[in-house]
Amino acid sequence: MQIDTLLKARWIIPVEPDRIVLEHHALAIDGGRIVDILPISEAELKYQAASVESFDRHALIPGFVNAHTHAAMTLLRGVADDRPLMEWLLDHIWPLEQKWVGENFVRDGTDLAMAEMIRGGVTCFNDMYFFPEVTARQAARCGMRAVVGLILIDFPSAWASGPDEYLSKGLALYDELRHNPLITTAFAPHAPYSVSDEPLLKVRTLAAELDRPIHMHLHETRDEIDQGRQRYGMRPMKRLQQLDLLGPSFVAVHMTQLTDEEIGQFAESGGSVVHCPESNLKLASGFCPVAKLIKAGINVAIGTDGAASNNDLDLMGEMRAAALLAKAVSGDAAAVPAHTALRMATLNGAKALGLEAEIGSLEIGKSADVTAIRLDELETQPLYDPISNVVYAAGRHQITDVWVAGRQLLKNRELTTLNTEELFQKAAAWREKLISVQERP
C-alpha cells in the first residue's frame, strides 16, 4: 500500500492506551493522519512510503500541547523579573505593552515563541493575547496548530477600544477561521479582576451558541481573591458560578487558591484546569493542588504561561516540574507519576481545548502531530523505562524532529518553516527598542 510517510522507531509511546510502550514499531502516515501503528517488520512488508525515516534511538510521542500561552510576550522575556504578579503587571508589563504592542510586535513575538515551542516538541498552543488575528496568521504560515484566544478585557488597548469592540473583532476572527484545519478559537476573557459582569454574560451566550471553549485566568493569587471579595462580596469562582460561566468547556488557568469545597464544585462543572507550575513559582502565586484535582476527576493540562513570567516555553521542563511539585504539595511521592504527567502535557491538553478527537495521542485516525525524542544520550542512560526518562531525565535539546498533520516542522533540530537568522535579528531589534524605556539598576 502506498503512503506518504513511514516513521520507524525504537519506542512509540502512544499515551492512549495509558502506560503502553511499543518497541520496534512504526507509524504509517498518509494525508496528514496516522493510518497504522504496527511492528517495523510488518510495516516494511505492508507499506511503500514516499518518505521513510528511522528513529532507532528515539521515542515517538504525541506532540506536546501547551495549554496556556501569551506567545508574543517572548519579546518581554526577562524585562521585569522577581516581582509579585500585580506589581509585575501594573508597574511593568502593562505600561510596556501600552507603548509597544501592535501588529509587528505580535508577529515577531509569536514567530519567536513558535520557534522555541517547536524546538521543544510542542505542536499545539492555546494563546491569549492582543491582535489574535496576527497570531492566527503566523501560526498558519508556520504550519503549527493553535487555539487563538478572542481576548476580552474591560480597558482599551491598541487592538480594541472596549468590550464591545473586543467581542466584535473576536467574532469576525471566529468567522474567518471556522473552517481552518489547524487554527481554532476560544473566548479568552482575561481574568475576573479585569472583566466585568456584562461582558462575561455576553461571552457565556456566545460560547454556548458557537460551541467554543472559554479560556480564563482564575484564582491565580491571593490578591485576586481579596479583590473579588472587596468588589463583588464573594470569591471569583463563586461569581463565575453565579454568572453561569463554568461548565465542560471552561478552561481555568492557574487555580492556586482553592478550597476543598471549590474543588468539588469545579469537578461537578466538568471544566478543565491548566497548571502552570513554573510561572506560579516565579511569581510566588501559590501552589495548584494538582493531586486533589485529579482525585476529584478534574481534567488537568499543563501550560507554560508567557515567557515574561516563566521565562521559557519549555513544556518538557513544565511537565517535570508539575510531577515533582504535585508530590511535594500533596506529601505523596506517588502523586502524578510519570505516565500521568505525560498525559497532562498531551492528551489532557487536547481534551481541555476540545481537540481530543484530533490530537493528544498516537492513534489510528488522528492527526499526525508527532514529536521524536532522542533517548540515547548520556543524560538518559541507563534506560529502564522510556516514559520515566522522557518525564524525569530528558531535556528539550533531545527533541530532534516534529510533525504537525504529517508536515515536518523540525528536522534533525533544524526548523523547516521559520528562518532562524531572521528570528535572532528581530529579537535583537526589539531588545534595543524596549531597553530604551526600561528602568536601569
Coordinates of C-alpha atoms in Angstrom, one line a residue:
M1 CA 0.0 0.0 0.0
Q2 CA 1.3 3.4 -1.0
I3 CA 1.5 6.1 1.8
D4 CA 3.2 9.4 2.4
T5 CA 5.4 8.7 5.4
L6 CA 6.7 5.7 7.5
L7 CA 8.4 6.6 10.8
K8 CA 10.2 3.6 12.3
A9 CA 11.2 4.0 16.0
R10 CA 12.9 2.2 18.8
W11 CA 9.9 3.1 21.0
I12 CA 6.4 4.5 20.4
I13 CA 4.6 6.0 23.4
P14 CA 1.0 6.5 22.2
V15 CA -0.3 7.9 25.6
E16 CA -3.6 6.2 24.8
P17 CA -3.8 3.4 25.9
D18 CA -2.2 4.6 29.1
R19 CA 1.3 3.4 30.3
I20 CA 1.9 1.5 27.0
V21 CA 5.3 1.5 25.3
L22 CA 5.6 -0.2 21.9
E23 CA 9.1 -1.4 21.0
H24 CA 10.4 -1.5 17.4
H25 CA 7.2 -0.2 16.0
A26 CA 6.3 2.2 13.1
L27 CA 3.8 5.0 12.4
A28 CA 2.3 4.9 9.0
I29 CA 1.1 8.4 7.9
D30 CA -1.0 9.4 4.9
G31 CA -2.8 12.6 4.1
G32 CA -1.6 14.1 7.4
R33 CA -3.2 11.3 9.5
I34 CA -2.0 8.2 11.3
V35 CA -3.3 5.2 9.3
D36 CA -1.5 2.4 11.1
I37 CA 0.8 1.6 14.1
L38 CA 2.5 -1.8 13.8
P39 CA 5.8 -3.6 14.3
I40 CA 8.5 -2.4 11.9
S41 CA 8.9 -5.8 10.3
E42 CA 5.2 -5.9 9.3
A43 CA 5.3 -2.2 8.2
E44 CA 8.1 -2.8 5.8
L45 CA 6.1 -5.5 4.1
K46 CA 2.8 -3.7 4.1
Y47 CA 3.7 -0.2 3.1
Q48 CA 5.6 1.6 0.4
A49 CA 6.2 5.1 1.6
A50 CA 7.3 8.2 -0.3
S51 CA 9.4 9.1 2.8
V52 CA 10.9 6.5 5.2
E53 CA 12.7 7.7 8.4
S54 CA 14.3 5.6 11.0
F55 CA 14.5 6.7 14.7
D56 CA 16.3 3.7 16.2
R57 CA 17.5 5.8 19.2
H58 CA 14.2 7.7 19.7
A59 CA 10.8 7.6 21.3
L60 CA 8.0 8.9 19.3
I61 CA 5.3 10.6 21.4
P62 CA 2.3 12.8 20.6
G63 CA 3.2 16.4 20.1
F64 CA 3.0 18.4 23.4
V65 CA 0.0 20.7 23.9
N66 CA 0.9 24.0 25.6
A67 CA -2.5 24.7 27.0
H68 CA -1.8 28.3 28.2
T69 CA 0.5 30.8 26.5
H70 CA 0.9 34.5 25.7
A71 CA 3.1 33.8 22.8
A72 CA 4.1 37.3 21.7
M73 CA 5.3 38.1 25.2
T74 CA 8.6 36.3 24.3
L75 CA 9.7 39.8 23.4
L76 CA 9.3 40.7 27.1
R77 CA 11.4 37.8 28.4
G78 CA 13.4 39.0 31.4
V79 CA 12.4 42.7 31.4
A80 CA 10.7 42.7 34.9
D81 CA 11.8 39.6 36.8
D82 CA 11.5 38.8 40.5
R83 CA 8.3 40.8 41.3
P84 CA 4.8 39.7 42.5
L85 CA 2.1 39.4 40.0
M86 CA 0.1 42.7 40.4
E87 CA 3.3 44.8 40.7
W88 CA 4.7 43.0 37.7
L89 CA 1.6 43.6 35.7
L90 CA 0.6 47.1 36.8
D91 CA 4.1 48.8 37.0
H92 CA 6.0 47.0 34.3
I93 CA 4.2 44.7 31.8
W94 CA 1.1 46.7 31.1
P95 CA 2.9 50.0 30.6
L96 CA 5.4 48.4 28.2
E97 CA 2.5 46.7 26.3
Q98 CA 0.7 50.0 26.1
K99 CA 3.7 51.6 24.4
W100 CA 4.8 48.8 22.1
V101 CA 2.2 46.2 21.4
G102 CA 0.9 46.3 17.8
E103 CA 0.8 44.0 14.8
N104 CA 4.6 44.0 14.3
F105 CA 5.2 43.2 18.0
V106 CA 2.7 40.3 17.9
R107 CA 4.0 39.0 14.6
D108 CA 7.7 38.9 15.7
G109 CA 7.0 37.7 19.2
T110 CA 4.7 34.9 18.0
D111 CA 7.3 33.7 15.5
L112 CA 10.0 33.6 18.2
A113 CA 7.6 31.7 20.5
M114 CA 6.7 29.2 17.9
A115 CA 10.3 28.5 17.1
E116 CA 11.0 27.9 20.7
M117 CA 8.0 25.7 21.2
I118 CA 8.6 23.6 18.1
R119 CA 12.2 23.0 19.1
G120 CA 10.7 21.9 22.4
G121 CA 8.3 19.4 20.9
V122 CA 5.1 21.5 21.2
T123 CA 2.8 21.0 18.2
C124 CA -0.3 22.9 19.6
F125 CA -0.6 26.0 21.7
N126 CA -3.5 27.8 23.3
D127 CA -2.9 31.5 23.2
M128 CA -4.3 34.6 24.9
Y129 CA -3.1 38.0 23.6
F130 CA -3.9 41.1 21.7
F131 CA -4.1 41.1 17.9
P132 CA -5.1 37.4 17.8
E133 CA -5.6 37.6 14.0
V134 CA -1.8 38.1 13.7
T135 CA -1.1 35.1 15.9
A136 CA -3.5 33.1 13.8
R137 CA -1.9 34.2 10.6
Q138 CA 1.7 33.5 11.8
A139 CA 0.7 30.0 13.1
A140 CA -0.9 29.2 9.8
R141 CA 2.2 30.3 7.9
C142 CA 4.4 28.2 10.2
G143 CA 2.2 25.2 10.0
M144 CA 1.7 25.0 13.7
R145 CA -1.6 24.1 15.4
A146 CA -3.1 26.8 17.6
V147 CA -6.2 27.8 19.6
V148 CA -6.3 31.5 19.3
G149 CA -7.9 33.4 22.2
L150 CA -10.5 36.0 21.4
I151 CA -9.2 38.3 24.0
L152 CA -11.6 40.4 26.2
I153 CA -10.7 42.9 28.8
D154 CA -12.5 46.0 30.2
F155 CA -9.9 48.6 29.3
P156 CA -8.8 49.8 25.9
S157 CA -5.7 48.6 24.2
A158 CA -4.0 49.1 20.8
W159 CA -6.3 46.4 19.5
A160 CA -9.7 47.5 20.7
S161 CA -11.4 50.4 22.5
G162 CA -13.5 48.4 24.9
P163 CA -15.5 45.2 25.5
D164 CA -17.9 45.6 22.5
E165 CA -15.1 46.1 20.1
Y166 CA -13.1 43.2 21.5
L167 CA -16.1 40.9 21.0
S168 CA -17.0 42.2 17.6
K169 CA -13.4 41.8 16.4
G170 CA -13.2 38.3 18.0
L171 CA -16.4 37.2 16.3
A172 CA -15.1 38.3 12.9
L173 CA -11.9 36.3 13.5
Y174 CA -14.0 33.3 14.5
D175 CA -15.9 33.5 11.2
E176 CA -12.6 33.8 9.3
L177 CA -11.1 30.7 11.0
R178 CA -14.1 28.5 11.4
H179 CA -13.1 26.1 8.6
N180 CA -9.3 26.2 9.2
P181 CA -8.0 22.7 9.9
L182 CA -5.1 23.9 12.2
I183 CA -6.3 27.1 13.8
T184 CA -9.4 27.3 16.0
T185 CA -10.6 29.9 18.5
A186 CA -11.6 30.2 22.2
F187 CA -13.2 33.1 24.0
A188 CA -10.5 34.5 26.3
P189 CA -11.7 36.9 28.9
H190 CA -8.5 37.8 30.7
A191 CA -9.4 37.5 34.4
P192 CA -12.1 38.1 37.0
Y193 CA -10.4 41.3 38.1
S194 CA -10.2 42.7 34.6
V195 CA -13.5 41.8 33.0
S196 CA -16.9 42.9 34.5
D197 CA -20.2 41.1 34.6
E198 CA -21.9 42.4 31.5
P199 CA -19.1 41.3 29.0
L200 CA -18.8 37.9 30.8
L201 CA -22.6 37.3 30.3
K202 CA -22.1 38.0 26.6
V203 CA -19.2 35.6 26.4
R204 CA -21.4 32.9 28.1
T205 CA -24.1 33.3 25.5
L206 CA -21.7 33.4 22.5
A207 CA -19.6 30.5 23.7
A208 CA -22.7 28.3 24.0
E209 CA -24.1 29.4 20.6
L210 CA -20.7 28.8 18.8
D211 CA -19.6 25.8 20.9
R212 CA -16.3 27.4 21.8
P213 CA -14.2 27.0 24.9
I214 CA -13.8 29.8 27.5
H215 CA -10.2 30.3 28.5
M216 CA -9.6 32.5 31.6
H217 CA -7.1 33.1 34.4
L218 CA -8.8 32.1 37.7
H219 CA -7.8 32.0 41.3
E220 CA -4.2 32.8 40.4
T221 CA -3.2 34.7 43.5
R222 CA -4.4 35.7 47.0
D223 CA -4.7 39.3 45.8
E224 CA -7.2 38.2 43.2
I225 CA -9.3 36.5 45.9
D226 CA -9.1 39.6 48.1
Q227 CA -10.1 41.9 45.2
G228 CA -13.1 39.7 44.4
R229 CA -14.3 39.8 47.9
Q230 CA -13.9 43.6 48.2
R231 CA -15.5 44.4 44.8
Y232 CA -18.2 41.7 44.5
G233 CA -18.6 40.4 48.0
M234 CA -17.5 36.9 47.0
R235 CA -14.6 34.8 45.8
P236 CA -14.1 34.9 42.0
M237 CA -15.1 31.4 41.3
K238 CA -18.4 31.8 43.1
R239 CA -19.0 34.9 40.9
L240 CA -18.4 33.0 37.8
Q241 CA -20.7 30.2 39.0
Q242 CA -23.5 32.8 39.6
L243 CA -22.9 34.1 36.0
D244 CA -23.2 30.5 34.8
L245 CA -19.8 30.6 33.1
L246 CA -18.5 27.3 34.5
G247 CA -19.1 24.1 32.5
P248 CA -17.4 21.4 30.5
S249 CA -15.9 24.0 28.0
F250 CA -14.5 26.2 30.7
V251 CA -10.6 26.2 30.9
A252 CA -9.4 27.7 34.2
V253 CA -5.8 28.7 34.3
H254 CA -3.6 28.6 37.4
M255 CA -6.2 27.8 40.2
T256 CA -3.6 28.1 43.0
Q257 CA -6.2 29.4 45.6
L258 CA -8.8 26.7 46.1
T259 CA -10.8 25.3 49.0
D260 CA -11.9 21.7 49.1
E261 CA -15.4 22.8 48.5
E262 CA -14.4 24.7 45.4
I263 CA -12.6 21.7 44.0
G264 CA -15.7 19.7 44.4
Q265 CA -17.8 22.3 42.7
F266 CA -15.4 22.7 39.8
A267 CA -15.3 19.0 39.4
E268 CA -19.1 18.9 39.1
S269 CA -19.0 21.6 36.4
G270 CA -16.8 19.4 34.2
G271 CA -14.3 22.1 33.4
S272 CA -10.6 21.7 32.9
V273 CA -7.7 23.3 34.8
V274 CA -4.4 24.4 33.2
H275 CA -1.5 24.1 35.6
C276 CA 1.4 26.5 35.0
P277 CA 3.9 25.4 37.8
E278 CA 7.0 27.5 36.9
S279 CA 5.1 30.7 36.4
N280 CA 3.3 30.2 39.7
L281 CA 6.6 29.5 41.4
K282 CA 8.4 32.5 39.9
L283 CA 5.6 34.9 40.7
A284 CA 5.0 33.3 44.2
S285 CA 1.4 32.9 43.3
G286 CA 0.9 29.7 45.2
F287 CA 0.5 26.0 44.5
C288 CA -2.2 24.4 42.4
P289 CA -3.4 21.3 44.3
V290 CA -3.0 19.0 41.3
A291 CA -3.3 15.8 43.2
K292 CA -6.6 16.8 44.7
L293 CA -7.9 18.0 41.4
I294 CA -7.0 14.7 39.7
K295 CA -8.5 12.7 42.5
A296 CA -11.7 14.7 42.1
G297 CA -11.9 13.7 38.5
I298 CA -10.9 17.1 37.0
N299 CA -9.0 17.1 33.7
V300 CA -5.6 18.9 34.4
A301 CA -3.5 20.1 31.5
I302 CA -0.1 21.9 31.5
G303 CA 0.9 25.3 30.2
T304 CA 4.0 27.5 30.3
D305 CA 2.3 30.8 30.6
G306 CA 4.2 33.6 28.8
A307 CA 7.9 33.9 28.6
A308 CA 7.8 37.1 30.5
S309 CA 6.8 35.3 33.7
N310 CA 8.4 31.9 33.2
N311 CA 10.9 32.7 31.4
D312 CA 10.8 29.9 28.8
L313 CA 8.3 27.9 26.8
D314 CA 9.8 24.6 27.7
L315 CA 6.8 22.2 28.2
M316 CA 9.1 19.3 29.0
G317 CA 10.5 21.3 31.9
E318 CA 7.0 22.2 32.9
M319 CA 5.9 18.6 32.8
R320 CA 8.7 17.5 35.1
A321 CA 8.0 20.5 37.5
A322 CA 4.3 19.6 37.6
A323 CA 5.1 16.0 38.5
L324 CA 7.6 16.9 41.2
L325 CA 5.6 19.8 42.7
A326 CA 2.5 17.7 43.0
K327 CA 4.4 15.2 45.1
A328 CA 5.7 17.9 47.4
V329 CA 2.4 19.7 47.8
S330 CA 0.4 16.6 48.5
G331 CA 3.1 14.9 50.6
D332 CA 2.6 11.8 48.4
A333 CA 5.5 10.5 46.3
A334 CA 3.0 8.5 44.2
A335 CA 1.1 11.6 43.2
V336 CA 1.3 12.4 39.5
P337 CA 3.5 9.5 38.3
A338 CA 5.4 9.9 35.0
H339 CA 2.7 8.5 32.8
T340 CA 0.2 10.9 34.2
A341 CA 2.5 13.9 33.7
L342 CA 3.0 12.9 30.1
R343 CA -0.8 12.6 29.6
M344 CA -1.3 16.0 31.2
A345 CA 1.1 17.5 28.7
T346 CA -0.5 15.8 25.7
L347 CA -4.0 14.3 25.7
N348 CA -5.3 16.3 28.7
G349 CA -4.3 19.5 27.0
A350 CA -6.1 18.3 23.8
K351 CA -9.2 17.5 25.9
A352 CA -9.2 20.9 27.6
L353 CA -9.3 22.5 24.2
G354 CA -11.9 20.2 22.7
L355 CA -9.4 18.6 20.4
E356 CA -9.0 15.2 21.9
A357 CA -10.6 13.5 18.9
E358 CA -7.9 15.0 16.7
I359 CA -4.7 15.2 18.7
G360 CA -3.0 14.4 22.0
S361 CA -2.3 10.7 21.4
L362 CA -0.9 8.5 18.7
E363 CA -4.0 6.6 17.5
I364 CA -5.1 5.4 14.1
G365 CA -7.3 8.1 12.5
K366 CA -5.9 11.0 14.5
S367 CA -3.8 13.8 13.0
A368 CA -0.1 13.0 12.7
D369 CA 1.1 15.5 15.3
V370 CA 4.3 13.8 16.4
T371 CA 7.5 14.5 18.4
A372 CA 10.7 12.5 18.3
I373 CA 12.9 12.5 21.4
R374 CA 16.4 11.0 21.3
L375 CA 17.0 8.9 24.3
D376 CA 20.5 7.5 23.7
E377 CA 22.4 10.5 25.2
L378 CA 24.4 10.2 28.5
E379 CA 21.7 12.2 30.3
T380 CA 19.2 9.5 29.7
Q381 CA 21.3 6.4 30.4
P382 CA 20.8 3.7 31.6
L383 CA 17.2 3.4 30.3
Y384 CA 14.8 1.2 32.2
D385 CA 11.6 2.9 31.5
P386 CA 11.2 5.2 28.4
I387 CA 8.2 7.1 29.9
S388 CA 10.1 7.8 33.1
N389 CA 13.2 9.0 31.2
V390 CA 11.1 11.3 29.0
V391 CA 9.5 13.0 32.0
Y392 CA 12.2 13.0 34.6
A393 CA 15.5 12.9 32.7
A394 CA 15.3 14.1 29.1
G395 CA 15.6 17.7 28.1
R396 CA 14.2 19.6 25.2
H397 CA 17.6 19.6 23.5
Q398 CA 16.9 15.9 22.9
I399 CA 13.9 16.6 20.7
T400 CA 15.1 16.2 17.1
D401 CA 12.0 16.1 14.8
V402 CA 8.5 17.4 15.0
W403 CA 5.5 17.0 12.7
V404 CA 2.1 18.7 12.6
A405 CA -0.6 17.0 10.5
G406 CA 2.2 15.0 8.9
R407 CA 4.2 18.1 7.8
Q408 CA 7.7 18.2 9.3
L409 CA 8.4 21.5 11.1
L410 CA 11.6 20.3 12.8
K411 CA 14.1 18.1 11.0
N412 CA 17.2 17.0 12.9
R413 CA 16.9 20.1 15.2
E414 CA 16.5 22.5 12.2
L415 CA 13.4 24.5 11.8
T416 CA 11.8 24.0 8.3
T417 CA 9.2 26.8 8.2
L418 CA 10.9 29.5 10.2
N419 CA 14.1 31.4 9.5
T420 CA 16.4 31.2 12.5
E421 CA 18.7 34.1 11.5
E422 CA 15.7 36.4 10.9
L423 CA 14.4 35.5 14.4
F424 CA 17.7 36.4 16.0
Q425 CA 17.8 39.8 14.2
K426 CA 14.2 40.7 15.1
A427 CA 14.7 39.7 18.7
A428 CA 17.8 41.9 18.9
A429 CA 16.0 44.8 17.3
W430 CA 13.1 44.6 19.8
R431 CA 15.5 44.4 22.7
E432 CA 17.0 47.7 21.6
K433 CA 13.6 49.3 21.5
L434 CA 12.4 48.0 24.8
I435 CA 15.6 48.6 26.7
S436 CA 15.4 52.3 26.0
V437 CA 12.3 52.6 28.3
Q438 CA 13.2 50.1 31.0
E439 CA 14.3 51.3 34.4
R440 CA 18.0 50.8 34.8
P441 CA 19.5 49.3 38.0

